[in-house]
Coordinates of C-alpha atoms and ligand atoms in Angstrom, one line a residue:
X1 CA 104.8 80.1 81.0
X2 CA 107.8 77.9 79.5
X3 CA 111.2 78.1 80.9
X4 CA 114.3 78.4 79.0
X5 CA 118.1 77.9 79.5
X6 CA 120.0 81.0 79.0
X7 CA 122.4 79.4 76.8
X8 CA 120.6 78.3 74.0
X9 CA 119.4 74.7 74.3
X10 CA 115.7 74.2 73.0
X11 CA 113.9 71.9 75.6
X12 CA 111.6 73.9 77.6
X13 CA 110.2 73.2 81.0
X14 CA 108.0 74.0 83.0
X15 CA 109.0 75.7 86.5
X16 CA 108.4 73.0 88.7
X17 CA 110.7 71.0 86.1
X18 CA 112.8 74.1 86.3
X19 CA 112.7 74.1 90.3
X20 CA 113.8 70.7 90.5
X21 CA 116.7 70.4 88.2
X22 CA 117.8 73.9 89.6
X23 CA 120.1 74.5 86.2
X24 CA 120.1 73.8 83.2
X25 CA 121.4 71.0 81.4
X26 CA 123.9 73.3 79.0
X27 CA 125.0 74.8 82.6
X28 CA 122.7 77.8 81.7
X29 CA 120.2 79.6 84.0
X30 CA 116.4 79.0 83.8
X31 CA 114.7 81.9 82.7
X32 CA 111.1 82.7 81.8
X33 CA 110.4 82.7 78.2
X34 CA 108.8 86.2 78.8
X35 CA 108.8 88.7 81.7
X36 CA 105.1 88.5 82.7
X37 CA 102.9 91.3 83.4
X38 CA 102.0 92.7 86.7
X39 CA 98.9 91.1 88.1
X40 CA 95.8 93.4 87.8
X41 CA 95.2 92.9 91.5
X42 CA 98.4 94.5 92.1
X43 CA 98.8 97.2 89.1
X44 CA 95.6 98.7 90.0
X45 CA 97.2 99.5 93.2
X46 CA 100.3 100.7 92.3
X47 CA 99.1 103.0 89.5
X48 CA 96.2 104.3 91.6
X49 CA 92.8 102.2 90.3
X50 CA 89.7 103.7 89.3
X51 CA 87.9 101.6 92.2
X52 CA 90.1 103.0 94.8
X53 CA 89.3 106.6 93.3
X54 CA 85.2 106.0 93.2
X55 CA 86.1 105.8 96.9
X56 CA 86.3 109.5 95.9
X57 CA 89.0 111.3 97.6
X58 CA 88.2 109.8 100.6
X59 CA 91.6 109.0 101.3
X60 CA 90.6 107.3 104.7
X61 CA 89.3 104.3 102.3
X62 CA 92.3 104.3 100.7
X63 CA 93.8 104.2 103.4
X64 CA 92.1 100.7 104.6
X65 CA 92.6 99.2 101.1
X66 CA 96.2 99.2 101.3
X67 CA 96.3 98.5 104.7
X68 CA 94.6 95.0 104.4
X69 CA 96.9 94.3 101.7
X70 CA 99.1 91.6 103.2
X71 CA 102.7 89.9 102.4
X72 CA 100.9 86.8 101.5
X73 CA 98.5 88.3 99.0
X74 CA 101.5 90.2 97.3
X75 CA 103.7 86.8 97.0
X76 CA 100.8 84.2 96.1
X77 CA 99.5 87.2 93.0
X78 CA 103.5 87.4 91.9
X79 CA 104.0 83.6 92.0
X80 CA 100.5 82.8 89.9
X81 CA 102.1 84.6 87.0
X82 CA 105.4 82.8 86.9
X83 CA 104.9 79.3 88.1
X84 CA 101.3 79.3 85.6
X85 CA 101.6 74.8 85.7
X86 CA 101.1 75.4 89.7
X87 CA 97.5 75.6 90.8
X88 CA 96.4 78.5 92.8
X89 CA 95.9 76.0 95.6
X90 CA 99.6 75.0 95.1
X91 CA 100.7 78.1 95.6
X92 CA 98.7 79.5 98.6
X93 CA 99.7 76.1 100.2
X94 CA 103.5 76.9 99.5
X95 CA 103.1 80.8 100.7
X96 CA 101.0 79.9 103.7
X97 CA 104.0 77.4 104.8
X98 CA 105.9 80.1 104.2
X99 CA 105.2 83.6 105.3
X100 CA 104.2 82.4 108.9
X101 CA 104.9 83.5 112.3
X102 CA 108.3 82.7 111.7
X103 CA 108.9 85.6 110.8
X104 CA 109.8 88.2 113.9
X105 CA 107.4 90.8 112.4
X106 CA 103.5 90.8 111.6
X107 CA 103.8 92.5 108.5
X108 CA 106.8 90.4 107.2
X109 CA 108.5 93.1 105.5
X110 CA 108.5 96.6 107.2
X111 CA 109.3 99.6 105.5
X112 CA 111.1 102.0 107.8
X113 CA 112.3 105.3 106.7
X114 CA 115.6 106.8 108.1
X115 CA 118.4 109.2 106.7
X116 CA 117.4 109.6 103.1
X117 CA 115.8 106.2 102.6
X118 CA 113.3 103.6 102.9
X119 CA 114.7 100.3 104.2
X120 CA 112.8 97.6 102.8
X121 CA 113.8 95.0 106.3
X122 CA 114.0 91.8 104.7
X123 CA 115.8 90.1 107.6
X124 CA 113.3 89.1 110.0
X125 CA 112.9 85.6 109.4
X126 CA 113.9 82.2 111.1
X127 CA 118.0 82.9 110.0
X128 CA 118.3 86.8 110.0
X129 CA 119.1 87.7 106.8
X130 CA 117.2 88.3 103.5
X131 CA 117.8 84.8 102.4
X132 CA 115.0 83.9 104.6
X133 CA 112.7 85.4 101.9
X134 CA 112.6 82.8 99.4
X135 CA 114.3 80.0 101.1
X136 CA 111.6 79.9 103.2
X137 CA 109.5 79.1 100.1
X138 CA 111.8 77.2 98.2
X139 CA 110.9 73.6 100.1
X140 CA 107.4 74.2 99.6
X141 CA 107.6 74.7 96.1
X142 CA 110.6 72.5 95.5
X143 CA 108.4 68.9 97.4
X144 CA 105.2 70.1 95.4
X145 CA 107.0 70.4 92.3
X146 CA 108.3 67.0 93.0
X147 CA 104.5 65.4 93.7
X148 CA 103.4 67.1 90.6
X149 CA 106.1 65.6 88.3
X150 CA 105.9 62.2 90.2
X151 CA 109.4 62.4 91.0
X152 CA 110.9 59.0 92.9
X153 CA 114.3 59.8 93.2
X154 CA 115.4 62.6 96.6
X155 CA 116.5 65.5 95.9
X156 CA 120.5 66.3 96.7
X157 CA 120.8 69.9 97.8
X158 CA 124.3 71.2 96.9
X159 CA 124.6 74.7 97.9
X160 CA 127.5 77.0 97.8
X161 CA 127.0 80.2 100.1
X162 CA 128.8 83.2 101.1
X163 CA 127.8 82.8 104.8
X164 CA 123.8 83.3 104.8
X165 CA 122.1 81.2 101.7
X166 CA 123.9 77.9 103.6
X167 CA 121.8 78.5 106.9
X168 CA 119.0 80.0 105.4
X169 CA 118.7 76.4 103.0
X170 CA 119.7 74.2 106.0
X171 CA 116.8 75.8 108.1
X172 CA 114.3 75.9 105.2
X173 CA 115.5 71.8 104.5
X174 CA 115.7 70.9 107.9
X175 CA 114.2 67.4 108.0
X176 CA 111.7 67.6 105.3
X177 CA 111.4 64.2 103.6
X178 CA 112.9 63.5 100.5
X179 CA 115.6 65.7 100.7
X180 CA 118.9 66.0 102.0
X181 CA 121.2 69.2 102.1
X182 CA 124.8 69.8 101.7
X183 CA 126.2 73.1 102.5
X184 CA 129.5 74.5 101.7
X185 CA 131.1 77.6 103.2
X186 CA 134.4 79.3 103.0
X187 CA 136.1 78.4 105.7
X188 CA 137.7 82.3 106.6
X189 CA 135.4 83.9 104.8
X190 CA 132.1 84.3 107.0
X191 CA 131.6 86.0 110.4
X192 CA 131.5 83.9 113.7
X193 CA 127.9 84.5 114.3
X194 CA 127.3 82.5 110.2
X195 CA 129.7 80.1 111.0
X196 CA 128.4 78.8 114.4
X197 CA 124.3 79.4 113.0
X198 CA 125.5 76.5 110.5
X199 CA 127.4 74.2 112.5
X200 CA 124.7 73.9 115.2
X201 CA 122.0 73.5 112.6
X202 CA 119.9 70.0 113.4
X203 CA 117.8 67.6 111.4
X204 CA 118.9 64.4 110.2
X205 CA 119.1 65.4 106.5
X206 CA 121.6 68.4 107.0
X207 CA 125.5 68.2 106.0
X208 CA 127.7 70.9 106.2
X209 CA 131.3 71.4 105.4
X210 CA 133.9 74.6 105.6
X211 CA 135.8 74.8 102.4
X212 CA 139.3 75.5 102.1
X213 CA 139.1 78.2 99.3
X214 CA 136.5 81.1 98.9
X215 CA 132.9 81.3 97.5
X216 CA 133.7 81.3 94.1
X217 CA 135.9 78.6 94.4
X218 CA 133.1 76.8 96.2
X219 CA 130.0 78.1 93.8
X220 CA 132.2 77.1 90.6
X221 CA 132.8 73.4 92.5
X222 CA 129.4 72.8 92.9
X223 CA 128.4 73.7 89.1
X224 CA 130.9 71.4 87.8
X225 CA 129.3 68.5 90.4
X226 CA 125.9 69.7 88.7
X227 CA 127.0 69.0 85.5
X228 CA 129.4 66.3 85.8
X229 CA 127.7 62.9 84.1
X230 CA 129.7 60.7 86.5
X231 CA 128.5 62.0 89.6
X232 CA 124.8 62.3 88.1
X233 CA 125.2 58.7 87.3
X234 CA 126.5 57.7 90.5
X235 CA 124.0 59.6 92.2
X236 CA 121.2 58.1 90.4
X237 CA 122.6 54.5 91.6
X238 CA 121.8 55.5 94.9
X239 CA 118.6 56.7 94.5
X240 CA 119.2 60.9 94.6
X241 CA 119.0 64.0 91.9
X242 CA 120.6 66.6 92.2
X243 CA 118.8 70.6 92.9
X244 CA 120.3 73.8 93.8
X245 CA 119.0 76.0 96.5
X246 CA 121.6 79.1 94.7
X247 CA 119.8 82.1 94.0
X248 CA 120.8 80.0 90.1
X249 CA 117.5 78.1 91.0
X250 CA 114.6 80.1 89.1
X251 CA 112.5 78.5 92.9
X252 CA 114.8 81.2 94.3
X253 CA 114.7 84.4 92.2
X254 CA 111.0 84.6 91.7
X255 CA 109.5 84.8 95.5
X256 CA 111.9 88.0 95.5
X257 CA 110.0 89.8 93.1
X258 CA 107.2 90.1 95.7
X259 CA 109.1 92.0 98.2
X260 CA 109.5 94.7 95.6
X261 CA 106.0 95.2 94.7
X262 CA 105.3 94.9 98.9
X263 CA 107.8 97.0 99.3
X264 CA 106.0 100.4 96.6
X265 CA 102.8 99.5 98.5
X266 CA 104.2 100.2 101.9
X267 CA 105.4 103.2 100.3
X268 CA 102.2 104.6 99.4
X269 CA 100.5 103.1 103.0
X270 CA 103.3 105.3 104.3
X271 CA 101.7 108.3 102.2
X272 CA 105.6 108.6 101.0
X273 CA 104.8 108.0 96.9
X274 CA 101.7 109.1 94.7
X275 CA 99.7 105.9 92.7
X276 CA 102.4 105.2 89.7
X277 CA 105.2 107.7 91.1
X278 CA 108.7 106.1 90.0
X279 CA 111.1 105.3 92.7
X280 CA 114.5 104.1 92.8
X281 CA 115.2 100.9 93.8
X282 CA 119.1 100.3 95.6
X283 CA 120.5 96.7 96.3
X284 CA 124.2 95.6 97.8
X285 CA 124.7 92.8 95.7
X286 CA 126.8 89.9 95.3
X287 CA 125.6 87.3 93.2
X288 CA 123.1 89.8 91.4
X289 CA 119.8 87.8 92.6
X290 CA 118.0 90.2 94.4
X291 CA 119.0 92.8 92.2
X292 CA 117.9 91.0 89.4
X293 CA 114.5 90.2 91.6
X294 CA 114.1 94.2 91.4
X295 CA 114.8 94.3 87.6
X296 CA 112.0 91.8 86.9
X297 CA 109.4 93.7 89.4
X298 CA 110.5 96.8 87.3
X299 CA 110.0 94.5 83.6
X300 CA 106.4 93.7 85.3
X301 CA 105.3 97.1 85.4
X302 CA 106.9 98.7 89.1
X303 CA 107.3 102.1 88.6
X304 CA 111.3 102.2 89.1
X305 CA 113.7 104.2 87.7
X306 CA 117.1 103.6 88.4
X307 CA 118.8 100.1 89.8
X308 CA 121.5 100.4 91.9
X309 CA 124.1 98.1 92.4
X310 CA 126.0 98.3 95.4
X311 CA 129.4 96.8 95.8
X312 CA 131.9 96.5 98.1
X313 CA 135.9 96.2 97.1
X314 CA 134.9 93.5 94.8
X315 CA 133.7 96.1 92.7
X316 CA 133.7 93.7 89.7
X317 CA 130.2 95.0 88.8
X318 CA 130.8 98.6 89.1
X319 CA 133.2 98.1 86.8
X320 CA 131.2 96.4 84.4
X321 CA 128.2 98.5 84.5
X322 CA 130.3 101.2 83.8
X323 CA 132.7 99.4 81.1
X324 CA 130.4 97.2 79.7
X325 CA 133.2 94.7 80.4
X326 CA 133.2 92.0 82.8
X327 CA 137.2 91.3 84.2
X328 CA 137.4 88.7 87.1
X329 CA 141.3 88.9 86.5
X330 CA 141.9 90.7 89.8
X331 CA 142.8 90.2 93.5
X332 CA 139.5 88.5 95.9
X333 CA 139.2 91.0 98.7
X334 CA 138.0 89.9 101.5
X335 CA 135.4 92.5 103.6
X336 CA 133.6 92.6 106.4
X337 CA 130.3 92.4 104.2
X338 CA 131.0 89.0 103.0
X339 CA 127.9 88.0 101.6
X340 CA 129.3 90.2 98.8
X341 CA 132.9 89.2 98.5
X342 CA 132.2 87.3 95.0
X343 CA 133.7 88.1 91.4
X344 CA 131.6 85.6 89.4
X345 CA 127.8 86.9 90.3
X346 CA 126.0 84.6 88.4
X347 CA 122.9 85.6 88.1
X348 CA 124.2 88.3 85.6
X349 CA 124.0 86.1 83.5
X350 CA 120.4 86.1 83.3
X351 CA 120.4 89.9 82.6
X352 CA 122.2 89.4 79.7
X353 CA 120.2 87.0 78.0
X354 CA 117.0 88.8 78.6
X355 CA 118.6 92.1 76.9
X356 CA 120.7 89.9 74.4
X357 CA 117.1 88.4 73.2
X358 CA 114.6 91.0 74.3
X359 CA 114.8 92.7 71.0
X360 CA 115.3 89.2 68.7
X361 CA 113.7 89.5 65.3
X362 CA 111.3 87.3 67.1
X363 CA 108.3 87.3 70.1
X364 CA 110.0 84.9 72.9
X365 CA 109.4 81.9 72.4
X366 CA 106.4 81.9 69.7
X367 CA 108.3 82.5 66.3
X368 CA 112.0 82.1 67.5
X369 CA 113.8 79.5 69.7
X370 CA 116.1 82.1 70.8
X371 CA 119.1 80.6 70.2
X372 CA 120.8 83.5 68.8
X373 CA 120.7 85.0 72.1
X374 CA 121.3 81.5 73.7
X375 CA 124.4 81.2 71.6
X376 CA 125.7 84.7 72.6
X377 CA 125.4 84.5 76.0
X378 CA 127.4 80.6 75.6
X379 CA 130.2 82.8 74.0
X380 CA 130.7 85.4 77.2
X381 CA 130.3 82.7 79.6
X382 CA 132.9 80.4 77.7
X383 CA 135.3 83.9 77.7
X384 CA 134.8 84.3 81.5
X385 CA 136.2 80.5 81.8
X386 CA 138.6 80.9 79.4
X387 CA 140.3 84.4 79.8
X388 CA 138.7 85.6 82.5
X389 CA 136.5 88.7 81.1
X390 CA 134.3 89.0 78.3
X391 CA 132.5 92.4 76.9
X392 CA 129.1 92.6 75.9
X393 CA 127.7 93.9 72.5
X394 CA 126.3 97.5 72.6
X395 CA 122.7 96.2 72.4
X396 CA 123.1 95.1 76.0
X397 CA 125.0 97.7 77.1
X398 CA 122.1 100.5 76.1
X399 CA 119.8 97.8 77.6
X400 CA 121.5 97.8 81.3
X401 CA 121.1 102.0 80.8
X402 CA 118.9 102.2 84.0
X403 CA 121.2 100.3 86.2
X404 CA 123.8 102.4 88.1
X405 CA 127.1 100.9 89.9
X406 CA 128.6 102.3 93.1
X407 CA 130.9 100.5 95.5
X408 CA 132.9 102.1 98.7
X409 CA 135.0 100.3 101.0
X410 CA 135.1 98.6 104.4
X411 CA 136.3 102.3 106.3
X412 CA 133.1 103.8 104.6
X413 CA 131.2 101.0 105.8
X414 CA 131.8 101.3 108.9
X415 CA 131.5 105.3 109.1
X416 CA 128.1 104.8 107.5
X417 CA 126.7 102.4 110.2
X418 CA 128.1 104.9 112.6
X419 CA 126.8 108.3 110.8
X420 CA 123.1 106.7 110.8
X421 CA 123.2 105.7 114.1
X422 CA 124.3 108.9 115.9
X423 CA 122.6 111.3 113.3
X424 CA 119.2 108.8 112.9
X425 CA 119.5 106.0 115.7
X426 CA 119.1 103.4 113.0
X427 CA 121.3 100.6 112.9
X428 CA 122.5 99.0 109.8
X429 CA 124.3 95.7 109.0
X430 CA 127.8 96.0 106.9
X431 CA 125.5 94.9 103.4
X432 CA 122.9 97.5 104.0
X433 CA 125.7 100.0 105.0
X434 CA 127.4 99.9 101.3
X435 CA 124.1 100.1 100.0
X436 CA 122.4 103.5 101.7
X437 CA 126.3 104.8 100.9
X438 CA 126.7 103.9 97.6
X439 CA 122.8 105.5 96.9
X440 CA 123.9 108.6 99.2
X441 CA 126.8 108.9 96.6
X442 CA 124.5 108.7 93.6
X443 CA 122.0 111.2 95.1
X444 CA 125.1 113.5 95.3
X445 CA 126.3 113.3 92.2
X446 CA 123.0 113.4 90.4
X447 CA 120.4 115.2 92.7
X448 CA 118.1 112.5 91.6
X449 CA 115.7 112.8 95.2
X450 CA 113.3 110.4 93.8
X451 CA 112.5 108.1 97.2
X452 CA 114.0 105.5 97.0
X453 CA 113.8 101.5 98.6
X454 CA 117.1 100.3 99.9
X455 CA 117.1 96.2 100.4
X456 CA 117.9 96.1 103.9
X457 CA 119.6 92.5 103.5
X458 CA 120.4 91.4 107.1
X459 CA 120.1 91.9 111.3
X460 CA 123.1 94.1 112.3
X461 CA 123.7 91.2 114.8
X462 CA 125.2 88.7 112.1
X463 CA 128.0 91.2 111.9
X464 CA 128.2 92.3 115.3
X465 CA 131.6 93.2 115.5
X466 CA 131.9 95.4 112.8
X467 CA 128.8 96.7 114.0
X468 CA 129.3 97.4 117.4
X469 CA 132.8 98.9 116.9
X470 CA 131.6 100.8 113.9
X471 CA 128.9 103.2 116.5
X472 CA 131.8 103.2 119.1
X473 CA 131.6 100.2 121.8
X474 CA 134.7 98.8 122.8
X475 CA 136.8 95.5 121.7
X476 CA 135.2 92.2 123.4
X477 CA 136.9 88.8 123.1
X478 CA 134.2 87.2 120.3
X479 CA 131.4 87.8 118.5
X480 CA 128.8 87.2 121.0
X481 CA 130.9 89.5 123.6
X482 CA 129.9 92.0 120.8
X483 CA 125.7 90.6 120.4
X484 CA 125.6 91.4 123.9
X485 CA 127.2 94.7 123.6
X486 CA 124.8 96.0 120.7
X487 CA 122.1 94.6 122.8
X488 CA 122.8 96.7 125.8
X489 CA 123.6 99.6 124.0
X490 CA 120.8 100.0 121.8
X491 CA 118.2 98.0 123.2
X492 CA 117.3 96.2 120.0
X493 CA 115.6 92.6 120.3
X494 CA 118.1 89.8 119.1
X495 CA 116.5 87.5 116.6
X496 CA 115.6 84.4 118.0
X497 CA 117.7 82.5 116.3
X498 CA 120.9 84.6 117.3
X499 CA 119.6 84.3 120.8
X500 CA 121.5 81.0 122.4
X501 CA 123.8 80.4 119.8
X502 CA 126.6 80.4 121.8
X503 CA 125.5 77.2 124.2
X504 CA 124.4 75.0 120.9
X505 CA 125.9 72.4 120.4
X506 CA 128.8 71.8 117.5
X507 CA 127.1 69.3 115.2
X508 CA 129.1 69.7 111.9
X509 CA 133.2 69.6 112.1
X510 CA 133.2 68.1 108.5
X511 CA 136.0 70.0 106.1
X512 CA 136.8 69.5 102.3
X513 CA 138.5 71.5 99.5
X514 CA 136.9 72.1 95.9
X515 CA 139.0 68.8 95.1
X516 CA 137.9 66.9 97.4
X517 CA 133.8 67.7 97.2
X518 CA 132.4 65.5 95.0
X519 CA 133.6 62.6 97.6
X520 CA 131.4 64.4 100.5
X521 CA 128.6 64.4 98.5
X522 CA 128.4 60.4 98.0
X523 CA 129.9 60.3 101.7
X524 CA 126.9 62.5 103.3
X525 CA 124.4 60.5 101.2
X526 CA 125.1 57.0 102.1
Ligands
LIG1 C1 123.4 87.2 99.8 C2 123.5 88.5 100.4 C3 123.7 89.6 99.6 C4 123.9 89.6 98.1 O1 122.7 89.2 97.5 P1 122.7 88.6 96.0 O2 121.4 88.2 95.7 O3 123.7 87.5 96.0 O4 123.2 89.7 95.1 C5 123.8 90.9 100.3 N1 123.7 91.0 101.6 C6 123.5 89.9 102.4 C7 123.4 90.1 103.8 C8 123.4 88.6 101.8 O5 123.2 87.6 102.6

């Protein structure tokens, strides 16, 4: 399996070449040259296998296959199809590092039904939100990519986040060798719990600044660093590359997939599905990663239906599903589910190349190099730079059929996390909360009752005061007042790492504006 850039240029890689330079040269996206196939390991699972069924219909057997199924097994079966120049002991070593007991809960990922959906948790590891998930894995696969290709240089890090990708990278780089990470977050646009989980991060190799100016501002400063041949020159000089750990690196998107698949085999552990029934799949998005992650599961072979997108009043994707056209000429808003206040979701842009090319006059990558596609896709993206919106060609539009857009806003939010906890005494982060809405809305307006797997994207205590005010406690002075008062209320544990936050100490006061960026990157590597 080859990896391509999504605009066009003809050098392939392969992923761990694709892992390290984290995007491509042309300031495309790696994608694979073709959406693999689901594993046979796991497809006879999901569609119901003739192995299981000589158990005859002793479901009890069933049962105890699925039951021994673990996280691990899913992951390392997903990753062997993608990352095909790793060897299988690679990639055990890499998921073994990775899905440990760092993670607050045995099975990794629990299932848990409530309301009208299944919440697929994905926020119990070291840093609370779903992040943890492949940034967890990413430093395994990102230092054994680097002893396969015998690279000398260290890696640079540059990472733009919304408020959880920068801890979950500064606690997935923490001190490992031959790496140093720089983190960049918007200054007023992350809750105080974020903020103070990345300031008080240790390890020798760990930089982080607060950015006057708001994600995209930060995201689009750190792709023009990427591809700027003075600072890669500079860099070089000194001994470093540069990687991303963005959901833009391919090292990011692909460990998602598994949590899909995991997640449809809970489902029928939980007797909820039938072998091969479809479900619906419903993300709250931002930079369309994990939602993409779902699209590929569904590419592989997952019985899914629809893909819902769930915004919040950046409903720049709503808008597009519906419109077909993509208009970042409007006001930021800023939420209280900041991890999706962004207008320019990158990862989009892998979508559209995979639609834009799927039905080429050619097989990927055997007869064709794809650069029709390539050349398209170049054309939206220089229209987003340029005027600020592009529209996509009908072909792509009929392709992004299955995909539904919803978005509500921050009252809604906060009634949902209120409704579910009174009516269900389930308790749901601001993300999640836009999410179950937005699919409650669907359901509504479509009676489509197919069950359906809601990413469950972080701990309700990263955004405790919306939280706690949202199911009725009382104004405290900050946002650890408000931990506590969650914690009494409902008894829930508090992650580990949200435990003592407040007594760490302050280890990063360091500030910069997209302007002034490029000079804390040499700085913070010297
Ligand atoms: C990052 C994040 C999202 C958005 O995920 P994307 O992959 O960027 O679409 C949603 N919720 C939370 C809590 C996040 O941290």
């Amino acid at each position: 399996m080859k990896y391509l850039s999504t605009r066009g240029s003809k050098e392939l890689k392969t992923s761990a070449q694709a892992i390290i330079k984290g995007i491509a040269e042309d300031k495309g996206l790696f994608v694979p040259e073709s959406i693999p196939k689901m594993p046979e390991k796991l497809a006879e699972i999901i569609n119901g296998d003739k192995k299981l069924n000589s158990f005859g219909n002793n479901s009890f057997q069933n049962q105890r296959v699925l039951d021994s199924i673990k996280y691990k097994d899913v992951a390392l079966e997903v990753l062997k199809v993608f990352f095909t120049d790793f060897t299988e002991e690679e990639l055990s070593y890499c998921v073994n590092g990775a899905y440990d007991e760092k993670f607050e809960k045995e099975e990794i990922v629990p299932v848990v039904k409530a309301g009208h959906g299944y919440f697929l948790e994905l926020y119990h590891g070291k840093t609370a939100a779903f992040k943890d998930m492949a940034l967890s894995i990413l430093p395994y696969l990102l230092t054994t990519a680097m002893k396969k290709e015998k690279e000398d240089k260290k890696i640079c890090i540059l990472t733009a986040t919304s408020g959880d990708t920068g801890k979950a990278a500064l606690a997935g780089f923490a001190d490992v060798p031959g790496t140093e990470i720089i983190v960049y977050y918007p200054e007023q646009g992350v809750s105080q719990v974020q903020e103070r989980q990345m300031v008080t991060q240790e390890g020798s190799n760990t930089h982080v600044f607060a950015i006057d100016g708001n994600f995209d501002d930060a995201q689009t400063a750190v792709k023009k660093i990427f591809s700027d041949p003075k600072m890669n020159k500079d860099l070089e000089e000194i001994g470093f590359k540069f990687s991303s750990a963005n959901s833009i690196n391919i090292g990011r998107l692909v460990p998602q997939v598994a949590y899909y698949v995991f997640g449809y085999i809970k489902l029928l552990e939980q007797g909820a599905i039938k072998p091969g029934e479809k479900i619906n799949v419903t993300v709250p998005t931002g930079n369309f990663g994990n939602i993409l992650a779902a699209y590929y599961a569904k590419e592989m072979g997952l019985p899914v239906d629809k893909l819902i997108c769930a915004s919040n009043e950046n409903k720049i994707l709503t808008d597009f599903i519906n419109t077909g056209t993509y208009d970042r000429r409007r006001d930021f808003h800023l939420t209280n589910s900041p991890s999706m206040d962004i207008l320019i979701s990158s990862n989009l842009e892998r979508l559209l190349y995979h639609l834009a090319s799927e039905k080429a006059n050619c097989d990927w990558g055997k007869n064709c190099n794809h650069s029709d596609a390539g050349k398209e896709i170049s054309a939206l993206m220089k229209s987003l730079d340029e005027e600020g919106k592009y529209t996509v060609s009908e072909k792509i539009k009929q392709g992004m059929k299955d995909f539904i857009g919803g978005y509500v806003d921050v009252n809604k939010t906060n009634e949902t996390i209120g409704k579910m906890y009174s009516e269900h005494n389930y308790l749901l982060d601001t993300h999640t909360a836009v999410g179950y809405k937005v699919y409650e809305n669907y359901g509504k307006e479509t009676g489509d009752t197919k069950p359906t797997l809601i990413a469950s994207t972080a701990s309700p205590y990263k955004f405790a005061e919306s939280v706690a005010l949202s199911i009725g406690l009382s104004e405290e002075a900050n946002g650890f007042d408000y931990v506590r008062a969650i914690h009494n209320k409902t008894g829930i544990a508090i992650p580990k790492g949200l435990q003592d936050l407040e007594n760490k100490k302050i280890l990063h006061t360091g500030k910069a504006t997209p302007k002034t960026m490029p000079e804390t990157v040499i700085n913070s590597l010297k």
